[in-house]
GROMACS .gro file of N, CA and C in nm:
model
  549
    1THR      N    1  10.418  11.539  -4.188
    1THR     CA    2  10.307  11.520  -4.076
    1THR      C    3  10.358  11.539  -3.957
    2PHE      N    4  10.313  11.622  -3.851
    2PHE     CA    5  10.359  11.612  -3.722
    2PHE      C    6  10.265  11.526  -3.632
    3THR      N    7  10.307  11.446  -3.565
    3THR     CA    8  10.242  11.348  -3.479
    3THR      C    9  10.288  11.354  -3.330
    4ASN      N   10  10.202  11.382  -3.237
    4ASN     CA   11  10.228  11.407  -3.097
    4ASN      C   12  10.229  11.246  -3.028
    5ALA      N   13  10.268  11.256  -2.898
    5ALA     CA   14  10.262  11.118  -2.846
    5ALA      C   15  10.118  11.074  -2.834
    6GLN      N   16  10.017  11.124  -2.834
    6GLN     CA   17   9.875  11.084  -2.829
    6GLN      C   18   9.820  11.039  -2.980
    7GLY      N   19   9.911  11.050  -3.072
    7GLY     CA   20   9.876  11.019  -3.202
    7GLY      C   21   9.803  11.122  -3.305
    8ALA      N   22   9.769  11.235  -3.238
    8ALA     CA   23   9.699  11.349  -3.310
    8ALA      C   24   9.816  11.382  -3.392
    9ALA      N   25   9.763  11.411  -3.533
    9ALA     CA   26   9.855  11.456  -3.652
    9ALA      C   27   9.814  11.576  -3.699
   10THR      N   28   9.907  11.676  -3.751
   10THR     CA   29   9.883  11.794  -3.822
   10THR      C   30   9.967  11.800  -3.941
   11THR      N   31   9.910  11.836  -4.044
   11THR     CA   32   9.990  11.826  -4.163
   11THR      C   33  10.027  11.952  -4.215
   12GLY      N   34  10.144  11.977  -4.279
   12GLY     CA   35  10.207  12.106  -4.333
   12GLY      C   36  10.237  12.067  -4.478
   13VAL      N   37  10.209  12.162  -4.564
   13VAL     CA   38  10.239  12.137  -4.715
   13VAL      C   39  10.339  12.222  -4.752
   14LEU      N   40  10.439  12.192  -4.827
   14LEU     CA   41  10.548  12.268  -4.887
   14LEU      C   42  10.476  12.380  -4.969
   15ASN      N   43  10.532  12.508  -4.970
   15ASN     CA   44  10.513  12.593  -5.063
   15ASN      C   45  10.601  12.599  -5.192
   16PRO      N   46  10.580  12.667  -5.289
   16PRO     CA   47  10.678  12.660  -5.413
   16PRO      C   48  10.808  12.696  -5.381
   17ALA      N   49  10.825  12.773  -5.259
   17ALA     CA   50  10.970  12.812  -5.233
   17ALA      C   51  11.035  12.708  -5.141
   18GLY      N   52  10.951  12.577  -5.129
   18GLY     CA   53  11.024  12.472  -5.060
   18GLY      C   54  11.016  12.506  -4.896
   19THR      N   55  10.930  12.581  -4.847
   19THR     CA   56  10.928  12.603  -4.701
   19THR      C   57  10.767  12.581  -4.657
   20PHE      N   58  10.738  12.554  -4.523
   20PHE     CA   59  10.603  12.551  -4.502
   20PHE      C   60  10.596  12.599  -4.352
   21THR      N   61  10.490  12.652  -4.308
   21THR     CA   62  10.451  12.680  -4.182
   21THR      C   63  10.341  12.616  -4.113
   22VAL      N   64  10.365  12.574  -3.994
   22VAL     CA   65  10.253  12.499  -3.945
   22VAL      C   66  10.231  12.546  -3.786
   23SER      N   67  10.123  12.575  -3.734
   23SER     CA   68  10.102  12.597  -3.582
   23SER      C   69  10.076  12.473  -3.521
   24LEU      N   70  10.143  12.449  -3.392
   24LEU     CA   71  10.119  12.332  -3.323
   24LEU      C   72  10.133  12.386  -3.179
   25PRO      N   73  10.041  12.311  -3.086
   25PRO     CA   74  10.052  12.340  -2.940
   25PRO      C   75  10.189  12.283  -2.883
   26ALA      N   76  10.235  12.331  -2.776
   26ALA     CA   77  10.360  12.294  -2.713
   26ALA      C   78  10.366  12.141  -2.702
   27GLY      N   79  10.473  12.089  -2.718
   27GLY     CA   80  10.485  11.935  -2.710
   27GLY      C   81  10.602  11.867  -2.796
   28ASN      N   82  10.611  11.743  -2.788
   28ASN     CA   83  10.696  11.661  -2.857
   28ASN      C   84  10.625  11.607  -2.969
   29TYR      N   85  10.676  11.617  -3.123
   29TYR     CA   86  10.644  11.554  -3.203
   29TYR      C   87  10.726  11.471  -3.305
   30THR      N   88  10.687  11.382  -3.376
   30THR     CA   89  10.747  11.321  -3.459
   30THR      C   90  10.725  11.389  -3.608
   31MET      N   91  10.820  11.441  -3.707
   31MET     CA   92  10.805  11.489  -3.810
   31MET      C   93  10.816  11.376  -3.931
   32ALA      N   94  10.727  11.341  -3.991
   32ALA     CA   95  10.762  11.258  -4.078
   32ALA      C   96  10.721  11.320  -4.249
   33PHE      N   97  10.761  11.267  -4.366
   33PHE     CA   98  10.749  11.309  -4.478
   33PHE      C   99  10.679  11.206  -4.552
   34THR      N  100  10.613  11.288  -4.646
   34THR     CA  101  10.541  11.176  -4.770
   34THR      C  102  10.630  11.249  -4.883
   35ALA      N  103  10.677  11.132  -4.947
   35ALA     CA  104  10.785  11.158  -5.077
   35ALA      C  105  10.680  11.206  -5.182
   36ALA      N  106  10.721  11.301  -5.264
   36ALA     CA  107  10.676  11.326  -5.388
   36ALA      C  108  10.710  11.222  -5.498
   37ALA      N  109  10.627  11.221  -5.600
   37ALA     CA  110  10.665  11.121  -5.697
   37ALA      C  111  10.805  11.125  -5.755
   38GLY      N  112  10.883  11.029  -5.756
   38GLY     CA  113  11.022  11.033  -5.787
   38GLY      C  114  11.132  11.080  -5.700
   39TYR      N  115  11.084  11.105  -5.576
   39TYR     CA  116  11.165  11.153  -5.479
   39TYR      C  117  11.188  11.057  -5.342
   40ALA      N  118  11.287  11.027  -5.269
   40ALA     CA  119  11.282  10.958  -5.150
   40ALA      C  120  11.232  11.064  -5.047
   41ALA      N  121  11.167  10.997  -4.960
   41ALA     CA  122  11.120  11.075  -4.833
   41ALA      C  123  11.224  11.084  -4.731
   42PRO      N  124  11.258  11.207  -4.683
   42PRO     CA  125  11.361  11.205  -4.586
   42PRO      C  126  11.312  11.135  -4.458
   43ALA      N  127  11.419  11.105  -4.376
   43ALA     CA  128  11.414  11.050  -4.248
   43ALA      C  129  11.311  11.124  -4.167
   44SER      N  130  11.248  11.062  -4.071
   44SER     CA  131  11.154  11.107  -3.954
   44SER      C  132  11.235  11.191  -3.865
   45GLN      N  133  11.212  11.294  -3.813
   45GLN     CA  134  11.280  11.378  -3.697
   45GLN      C  135  11.207  11.405  -3.593
   46ALA      N  136  11.248  11.401  -3.470
   46ALA     CA  137  11.190  11.453  -3.331
   46ALA      C  138  11.167  11.599  -3.334
   47VAL      N  139  11.064  11.658  -3.314
   47VAL     CA  140  11.066  11.804  -3.301
   47VAL      C  141  11.006  11.849  -3.172
   48THR      N  142  11.043  11.943  -3.094
   48THR     CA  143  11.008  11.982  -2.975
   48THR      C  144  10.938  12.127  -2.996
   49VAL      N  145  10.832  12.154  -2.952
   49VAL     CA  146  10.753  12.291  -2.962
   49VAL      C  147  10.743  12.355  -2.851
   50THR      N  148  10.788  12.460  -2.824
   50THR     CA  149  10.779  12.546  -2.698
   50THR      C  150  10.691  12.638  -2.714
   51ALA      N  151  10.582  12.651  -2.608
   51ALA     CA  152  10.466  12.753  -2.616
   51ALA      C  153  10.524  12.894  -2.652
   52GLY      N  154  10.493  12.972  -2.752
   52GLY     CA  155  10.519  13.110  -2.784
   52GLY      C  156  10.637  13.129  -2.852
   53GLN      N  157  10.691  13.029  -2.917
   53GLN     CA  158  10.821  13.036  -2.976
   53GLN      C  159  10.806  12.985  -3.093
   54THR      N  160  10.881  13.061  -3.209
   54THR     CA  161  10.896  12.992  -3.344
   54THR      C  162  11.010  12.894  -3.361
   55ASN      N  163  10.991  12.782  -3.397
   55ASN     CA  164  11.116  12.706  -3.435
   55ASN      C  165  11.135  12.700  -3.590
   56THR      N  166  11.271  12.710  -3.613
   56THR     CA  167  11.311  12.707  -3.767
   56THR      C  168  11.388  12.587  -3.767
   57LEU      N  169  11.349  12.504  -3.863
   57LEU     CA  170  11.433  12.372  -3.861
   57LEU      C  171  11.543  12.390  -3.964
   58ALA      N  172  11.647  12.308  -3.948
   58ALA     CA  173  11.753  12.299  -4.032
   58ALA      C  174  11.702  12.250  -4.179
   59THR      N  175  11.756  12.297  -4.289
   59THR     CA  176  11.734  12.247  -4.415
   59THR      C  177  11.726  12.105  -4.427
   60ILE      N  178  11.621  12.051  -4.508
   60ILE     CA  179  11.603  11.913  -4.518
   60ILE      C  180  11.609  11.905  -4.671
   61THR      N  181  11.713  11.815  -4.694
   61THR     CA  182  11.737  11.764  -4.832
   61THR      C  183  11.671  11.676  -4.888
   62VAL      N  184  11.604  11.681  -4.992
   62VAL     CA  185  11.520  11.589  -5.073
   62VAL      C  186  11.596  11.537  -5.199
   63ALA      N  187  11.610  11.406  -5.201
   63ALA     CA  188  11.692  11.336  -5.297
   63ALA      C  189  11.583  11.272  -5.392
   64ALA      N  190  11.656  11.242  -5.518
   64ALA     CA  191  11.580  11.177  -5.616
   64ALA      C  192  11.568  11.024  -5.568
   65ALA      N  193  11.467  10.960  -5.600
   65ALA     CA  194  11.449  10.800  -5.555
   65ALA      C  195  11.547  10.737  -5.639
   66SER      N  196  11.604  10.625  -5.566
   66SER     CA  197  11.662  10.536  -5.647
   66SER      C  198  11.589  10.450  -5.738
   67PRO      N  199  11.626  10.385  -5.830
   67PRO     CA  200  11.519  10.279  -5.888
   67PRO      C  201  11.475  10.191  -5.812
   68SER      N  202  11.561  10.128  -5.714
   68SER     CA  203  11.489  10.027  -5.613
   68SER      C  204  11.387  10.094  -5.541
   69ASP      N  205  11.394  10.233  -5.492
   69ASP     CA  206  11.303  10.296  -5.409
   69ASP      C  207  11.187  10.311  -5.498
   70MET      N  208  11.182  10.338  -5.610
   70MET     CA  209  11.068  10.355  -5.706
   70MET      C  210  10.992  10.228  -5.741
   71LEU      N  211  11.069  10.113  -5.725
   71LEU     CA  212  10.996  10.000  -5.749
   71LEU      C  213  10.922   9.940  -5.626
   72VAL      N  214  10.999   9.934  -5.509
   72VAL     CA  215  10.949   9.898  -5.382
   72VAL      C  216  10.815   9.973  -5.317
   73GLY      N  217  10.731   9.895  -5.256
   73GLY     CA  218  10.623   9.948  -5.199
   73GLY      C  219  10.514   9.985  -5.270
   74LYS      N  220  10.501   9.934  -5.394
   74LYS     CA  221  10.364   9.951  -5.484
   74LYS      C  222  10.341   9.829  -5.528
   75ASN      N  223  10.207   9.857  -5.596
   75ASN     CA  224  10.155   9.738  -5.655
   75ASN      C  225  10.157   9.786  -5.809
   76TRP      N  226  10.228   9.688  -5.883
   76TRP     CA  227  10.261   9.720  -6.023
   76TRP      C  228  10.171   9.603  -6.108
   77ARG      N  229  10.122   9.653  -6.207
   77ARG     CA  230  10.049   9.550  -6.299
   77ARG      C  231  10.100   9.559  -6.440
   78LEU      N  232  10.115   9.449  -6.509
   78LEU     CA  233  10.143   9.447  -6.631
   78LEU      C  234  10.030   9.499  -6.732
   79THR      N  235  10.065   9.620  -6.803
   79THR     CA  236   9.945   9.682  -6.870
   79THR      C  237   9.953   9.691  -7.018
   80ASP      N  238  10.087   9.640  -7.068
   80ASP     CA  239  10.081   9.643  -7.225
   80ASP      C  240  10.218   9.551  -7.252
   81VAL      N  241  10.211   9.481  -7.360
   81VAL     CA  242  10.333   9.425  -7.426
   81VAL      C  243  10.322   9.453  -7.557
   82ARG      N  244  10.422   9.510  -7.610
   82ARG     CA  245  10.442   9.562  -7.748
   82ARG      C  246  10.547   9.509  -7.835
   83ALA      N  247  10.520   9.491  -7.965
   83ALA     CA  248  10.641   9.405  -8.043
   83ALA      C  249  10.617   9.476  -8.177
   84TYR      N  250  10.693   9.530  -8.237
   84TYR     CA  251  10.694   9.581  -8.394
   84TYR      C  252  10.587   9.681  -8.392
   85GLY      N  253  10.588   9.765  -8.275
   85GLY     CA  254  10.500   9.878  -8.308
   85GLY      C  255  10.351   9.853  -8.261
   86ALA      N  256  10.302   9.727  -8.227
   86ALA     CA  257  10.184   9.701  -8.205
   86ALA      C  258  10.162   9.615  -8.068
   87SER      N  259  10.044   9.647  -8.002
   87SER     CA  260  10.023   9.567  -7.872
   87SER      C  261   9.984   9.440  -7.891
   88PHE      N  262  10.054   9.349  -7.819
   88PHE     CA  263  10.016   9.200  -7.817
   88PHE      C  264   9.987   9.167  -7.672
   89TYR      N  265   9.934   9.255  -7.599
   89TYR     CA  266   9.913   9.212  -7.462
   89TYR      C  267   9.805   9.116  -7.457
   90ASN      N  268   9.705   9.101  -7.535
   90ASN     CA  269   9.600   8.997  -7.530
   90ASN      C  270   9.647   8.854  -7.593
   91VAL      N  271   9.763   8.881  -7.642
   91VAL     CA  272   9.824   8.753  -7.697
   91VAL      C  273   9.900   8.695  -7.594
   92PHE      N  274   9.994   8.773  -7.537
   92PHE     CA  275  10.074   8.734  -7.450
   92PHE      C  276  10.032   8.708  -7.297
   93VAL      N  277   9.923   8.759  -7.273
   93VAL     CA  278   9.868   8.767  -7.114
   93VAL      C  279   9.721   8.717  -7.131
   94ASP      N  280   9.701   8.587  -7.062
   94ASP     CA  281   9.583   8.531  -7.050
   94ASP      C  282   9.480   8.652  -6.975
   95PRO      N  283   9.377   8.642  -7.003
   95PRO     CA  284   9.260   8.721  -6.934
   95PRO      C  285   9.260   8.710  -6.797
   96CYS      N  286   9.280   8.579  -6.747
   96CYS     CA  287   9.268   8.549  -6.584
   96CYS      C  288   9.392   8.630  -6.545
   97ASN      N  289   9.515   8.655  -6.612
   97ASN     CA  290   9.628   8.712  -6.558
   97ASN      C  291   9.652   8.869  -6.563
   98GLN      N  292   9.536   8.930  -6.628
   98GLN     CA  293   9.553   9.062  -6.676
   98GLN      C  294   9.553   9.166  -6.561
   99ASP      N  295   9.475   9.106  -6.460
   99ASP     CA  296   9.465   9.204  -6.331
   99ASP      C  297   9.572   9.157  -6.214
  100ASP      N  298   9.651   9.073  -6.236
  100ASP     CA  299   9.753   9.033  -6.128
  100ASP      C  300   9.851   9.152  -6.096
  101ILE      N  301   9.879   9.142  -5.970
  101ILE     CA  302   9.971   9.241  -5.915
  101ILE      C  303  10.109   9.183  -5.879
  102LEU      N  304  10.208   9.269  -5.923
  102LEU     CA  305  10.333   9.243  -5.867
  102LEU      C  306  10.402   9.335  -5.762
  103GLN      N  307  10.455   9.286  -5.664
  103GLN     CA  308  10.517   9.358  -5.544
  103GLN      C  309  10.648   9.354  -5.521
  104PHE      N  310  10.724   9.447  -5.567
  104PHE     CA  311  10.872   9.430  -5.556
  104PHE      C  312  10.902   9.471  -5.400
  105ASN      N  313  10.970   9.361  -5.334
  105ASN     CA  314  10.989   9.393  -5.197
  105ASN      C  315  11.132   9.417  -5.185
  106ALA      N  316  11.174   9.495  -5.064
  106ALA     CA  317  11.291   9.540  -5.049
  106ALA      C  318  11.398   9.428  -5.033
  107ASN      N  319  11.365   9.313  -4.990
  107ASN     CA  320  11.449   9.206  -4.980
  107ASN      C  321  11.470   9.117  -5.105
  108LYS      N  322  11.431   9.185  -5.226
  108LYS     CA  323  11.456   9.138  -5.362
  108LYS      C  324  11.369   9.008  -5.382
  109SER      N  325  11.263   8.981  -5.310
  109SER     CA  326  11.141   8.898  -5.337
  109SER      C  327  11.045   8.969  -5.401
  110LEU      N  328  10.971   8.888  -5.481
  110LEU     CA  329  10.856   8.966  -5.570
  110LEU      C  330  10.714   8.869  -5.536
  111THR      N  331  10.617   8.941  -5.483
  111THR     CA  332  10.501   8.884  -5.455
  111THR      C  333  10.415   8.905  -5.587
  112TYR      N  334  10.366   8.793  -5.617
  112TYR     CA  335  10.264   8.783  -5.741
  112TYR      C  336  10.126   8.764  -5.663
  113ILE      N  337  10.038   8.846  -5.685
  113ILE     CA  338   9.902   8.844  -5.635
  113ILE      C  339   9.799   8.824  -5.742
  114ALA      N  340   9.735   8.708  -5.743
  114ALA     CA  341   9.634   8.681  -5.840
  114ALA      C  342   9.507   8.717  -5.799
  115ASN      N  343   9.440   8.819  -5.862
  115ASN     CA  344   9.306   8.856  -5.826
  115ASN      C  345   9.197   8.774  -5.892
  116VAL      N  346   9.220   8.720  -6.017
  116VAL     CA  347   9.133   8.629  -6.071
  116VAL      C  348   9.224   8.512  -6.095
  117LYS      N  349   9.214   8.400  -6.040
  117LYS     CA  350   9.281   8.275  -6.065
  117LYS      C  351   9.245   8.203  -6.188
  118CYS      N  352   9.355   8.176  -6.263
  118CYS     CA  353   9.320   8.091  -6.388
  118CYS      C  354   9.272   7.962  -6.348
  119ASP      N  355   9.329   7.899  -6.226
  119ASP     CA  356   9.286   7.784  -6.193
  119ASP      C  357   9.249   7.793  -6.037
  120PRO      N  358   9.122   7.762  -6.003
  120PRO     CA  359   9.075   7.791  -5.864
  120PRO      C  360   9.169   7.711  -5.759
  121ALA      N  361   9.237   7.601  -5.801
  121ALA     CA  362   9.344   7.537  -5.727
  121ALA      C  363   9.476   7.622  -5.687
  122ASP      N  364   9.496   7.719  -5.800
  122ASP     CA  365   9.620   7.805  -5.761
  122ASP      C  366   9.622   7.890  -5.642
  123PRO      N  367   9.747   7.911  -5.581
  123PRO     CA  368   9.731   7.982  -5.466
  123PRO      C  369   9.703   8.143  -5.511
  124ALA      N  370   9.646   8.211  -5.388
  124ALA     CA  371   9.638   8.362  -5.439
  124ALA      C  372   9.759   8.429  -5.442
  125THR      N  373   9.864   8.393  -5.369
  125THR     CA  374   9.982   8.484  -5.388
  125THR      C  375  10.106   8.361  -5.422
  126GLN      N  376  10.194   8.400  -5.467
  126GLN     CA  377  10.332   8.331  -5.506
  126GLN      C  378  10.445   8.411  -5.485
  127THR      N  379  10.567   8.369  -5.483
  127THR     CA  380  10.683   8.445  -5.475
  127THR      C  381  10.785   8.409  -5.564
  128GLY      N  382  10.853   8.530  -5.605
  128GLY     CA  383  10.956   8.500  -5.725
  128GLY      C  384  11.060   8.608  -5.660
  129SER      N  385  11.150   8.648  -5.747
  129SER     CA  386  11.252   8.734  -5.705
  129SER      C  387  11.279   8.823  -5.820
  130TRP      N  388  11.345   8.955  -5.787
  130TRP     CA  389  11.377   9.049  -5.889
  130TRP      C  390  11.525   9.084  -5.841
  131ASN      N  391  11.594   9.153  -5.948
  131ASN     CA  392  11.724   9.216  -5.931
  131ASN      C  393  11.750   9.316  -6.029
  132LEU      N  394  11.804   9.427  -5.978
  132LEU     CA  395  11.856   9.534  -6.063
  132LEU      C  396  11.997   9.508  -6.065
  133LEU      N  397  12.056   9.508  -6.183
  133LEU     CA  398  12.191   9.517  -6.205
  133LEU      C  399  12.255   9.638  -6.153
  134PRO      N  400  12.395   9.632  -6.113
  134PRO     CA  401  12.449   9.743  -6.040
  134PRO      C  402  12.441   9.886  -6.121
  135ASN      N  403  12.427   9.873  -6.226
  135ASN     CA  404  12.393  10.003  -6.318
  135ASN      C  405  12.270  10.051  -6.310
  136ASN      N  406  12.182   9.973  -6.251
  136ASN     CA  407  12.029  10.017  -6.243
  136ASN      C  408  11.955  10.030  -6.381
  137THR      N  409  12.022   9.991  -6.492
  137THR     CA  410  11.947   9.994  -6.612
  137THR      C  411  11.889   9.873  -6.666
  138SER      N  412  11.928   9.747  -6.580
  138SER     CA  413  11.878   9.629  -6.635
  138SER      C  414  11.790   9.564  -6.519
  139LEU      N  415  11.682   9.495  -6.539
  139LEU     CA  416  11.608   9.453  -6.439
  139LEU      C  417  11.588   9.279  -6.481
  140THR      N  418  11.601   9.191  -6.384
  140THR     CA  419  11.569   9.051  -6.393
  140THR      C  420  11.457   9.019  -6.299
  141ILE      N  421  11.351   8.963  -6.342
  141ILE     CA  422  11.245   8.915  -6.273
  141ILE      C  423  11.238   8.750  -6.304
  142THR      N  424  11.238   8.696  -6.190
  142THR     CA  425  11.212   8.535  -6.197
  142THR      C  426  11.063   8.499  -6.131
  143ASP      N  427  10.986   8.448  -6.198
  143ASP     CA  428  10.849   8.431  -6.159
  143ASP      C  429  10.847   8.286  -6.071
  144PRO      N  430  10.725   8.281  -6.004
  144PRO     CA  431  10.746   8.171  -5.915
  144PRO      C  432  10.778   8.024  -5.992
  145ASP      N  433  10.754   8.021  -6.116
  145ASP     CA  434  10.772   7.900  -6.187
  145ASP      C  435  10.905   7.884  -6.237
  146GLY      N  436  10.989   7.989  -6.186
  146GLY     CA  437  11.131   7.977  -6.251
  146GLY      C  438  11.167   8.048  -6.359
  147GLN      N  439  11.065   8.087  -6.444
  147GLN     CA  440  11.078   8.177  -6.569
  147GLN      C  441  11.150   8.286  -6.542
  148VAL      N  442  11.237   8.344  -6.620
  148VAL     CA  443  11.315   8.458  -6.616
  148VAL      C  444  11.267   8.558  -6.715
  149ILE      N  445  11.242   8.697  -6.665
  149ILE     CA  446  11.244   8.790  -6.781
  149ILE      C  447  11.355   8.879  -6.728
  150SER      N  448  11.436   8.916  -6.839
  150SER     CA  449  11.545   9.007  -6.820
  150SER      C  450  11.553   9.102  -6.919
  151GLY      N  451  11.578   9.226  -6.897
  151GLY     CA  452  11.582   9.336  -6.993
  151GLY      C  453  11.621   9.460  -6.950
  152THR      N  454  11.618   9.548  -7.032
  152THR     CA  455  11.677   9.684  -7.030
  152THR      C  456  11.554   9.784  -6.984
  153ILE      N  457  11.576   9.857  -6.874
  153ILE     CA  458  11.489   9.944  -6.822
  153ILE      C  459  11.484  10.066  -6.903
  154THR      N  460  11.386  10.096  -6.994
  154THR     CA  461  11.374  10.218  -7.081
  154THR      C  462  11.314  10.324  -7.020
  155THR      N  463  11.211  10.295  -6.932
  155THR     CA  464  11.150  10.408  -6.842
  155THR      C  465  11.131  10.360  -6.712
  156LEU      N  466  11.162  10.444  -6.607
  156LEU     CA  467  11.122  10.406  -6.470
  156LEU      C  468  11.068  10.535  -6.402
  157THR      N  469  10.973  10.563  -6.355
  157THR     CA  470  10.907  10.674  -6.295
  157THR      C  471  10.832  10.618  -6.173
  158ALA      N  472  10.776  10.694  -6.089
  158ALA     CA  473  10.700  10.645  -5.985
  158ALA      C  474  10.573  10.557  -6.019
  159THR      N  475  10.527  10.573  -6.156
  159THR     CA  476  10.406  10.524  -6.195
  159THR      C  477  10.432  10.428  -6.312
  160SER      N  478  10.549  10.443  -6.371
  160SER     CA  479  10.562  10.360  -6.500
  160SER      C  480  10.688  10.289  -6.511
  161LEU      N  481  10.699  10.154  -6.539
  161LEU     CA  482  10.805  10.081  -6.561
  161LEU      C  483  10.790  10.009  -6.704
  162ILE      N  484  10.891  10.059  -6.789
  162ILE     CA  485  10.898  10.004  -6.935
  162ILE      C  486  11.025   9.923  -6.936
  163VAL      N  487  11.019   9.802  -6.960
  163VAL     CA  488  11.125   9.697  -6.967
  163VAL      C  489  11.136   9.676  -7.135
  164THR      N  490  11.255   9.659  -7.197
  164THR     CA  491  11.280   9.610  -7.321
  164THR      C  492  11.350   9.484  -7.315
  165SER      N  493  11.277   9.362  -7.356
  165SER     CA  494  11.349   9.236  -7.347
  165SER      C  495  11.310   9.153  -7.479
  166THR      N  496  11.365   9.033  -7.475
  166THR     CA  497  11.334   8.950  -7.579
  166THR      C  498  11.230   8.843  -7.522
  167GLN      N  499  11.114   8.808  -7.592
  167GLN     CA  500  11.016   8.731  -7.541
  167GLN      C  501  10.962   8.630  -7.653
  168ASP      N  502  10.951   8.499  -7.595
  168ASP     CA  503  10.938   8.388  -7.682
  168ASP      C  504  10.784   8.385  -7.727
  169PHE      N  505  10.759   8.383  -7.853
  169PHE     CA  506  10.630   8.389  -7.888
  169PHE      C  507  10.608   8.245  -7.986
  170ASN      N  508  10.553   8.153  -7.950
  170ASN     CA  509  10.538   8.027  -8.030
  170ASN      C  510  10.662   7.967  -8.089
  171GLY      N  511  10.777   7.982  -8.008
  171GLY     CA  512  10.903   7.933  -8.040
  171GLY      C  513  10.990   8.041  -8.116
  172THR      N  514  10.943   8.158  -8.124
  172THR     CA  515  11.026   8.278  -8.199
  172THR      C  516  11.067   8.364  -8.088
  173SER      N  517  11.173   8.401  -8.090
  173SER     CA  518  11.218   8.506  -7.989
  173SER      C  519  11.207   8.640  -8.074
  174ILE      N  520  11.123   8.734  -8.017
  174ILE     CA  521  11.093   8.862  -8.044
  174ILE      C  522  11.139   8.979  -7.958
  175PRO      N  523  11.197   9.103  -8.005
  175PRO     CA  524  11.206   9.190  -7.911
  175PRO      C  525  11.062   9.245  -7.844
  176ALA      N  526  11.043   9.278  -7.752
  176ALA     CA  527  10.922   9.328  -7.690
  176ALA      C  528  10.934   9.440  -7.588
  177GLU      N  529  10.841   9.518  -7.571
  177GLU     CA  530  10.858   9.620  -7.463
  177GLU      C  531  10.731   9.587  -7.364
  178LEU      N  532  10.768   9.569  -7.245
  178LEU     CA  533  10.675   9.533  -7.133
  178LEU      C  534  10.646   9.667  -7.050
  179THR      N  535  10.515   9.688  -7.042
  179THR     CA  536  10.491   9.828  -6.965
  179THR      C  537  10.411   9.768  -6.834
  180PHE      N  538  10.477   9.814  -6.710
  180PHE     CA  539  10.393   9.797  -6.594
  180PHE      C  540  10.363   9.923  -6.543
  181THR      N  541  10.233   9.935  -6.465
  181THR     CA  542  10.195  10.051  -6.430
  181THR      C  543  10.169  10.047  -6.286
  182ALA      N  544  10.202  10.146  -6.199
  182ALA     CA  545  10.180  10.137  -6.061
  182ALA      C  546  10.039  10.159  -6.024
  183GLN      N  547   9.981  10.082  -5.941
  183GLN     CA  548   9.828  10.086  -5.923
  183GLN      C  549   9.821  10.180  -5.785
   0.00000   0.00000   0.00000
């Protein structure tokens, strides 16, 4: 998206060859990018357009998003809990918590948003924390009550996070697969 000083925006779309053409009136623009799923958005750039001239910009490299980039800036919801090949979502997750949202923040805090509160006296939002281990294959989530979920990331895309961990079910530890879906 090219935005001029007055805030007017013009959008260009990449073609399959990875190039784009956009016609703009003369002026100064900020060129910003919207990342495709699984990729990091390149940094914004200043572009000056001169009347009657064609500007050819330098190659812009698009990199795969890091695991942190894929988690941050989205609303995630726990959508399934599987153990022994079956879904136990309705057993593990109270109905009043099934629409709750998790926001992974860049500062490693985790915002819990209760859309439907189990207890009307509960706050609408609470804060926990999260951390990826240096190898980016393990995730630890600490909820506002201090309970810790720690497990191995088996899938992480722009829209899906699957973590395998051990969960307590009535005093018995069982291996479980937690599926979070970006909303």
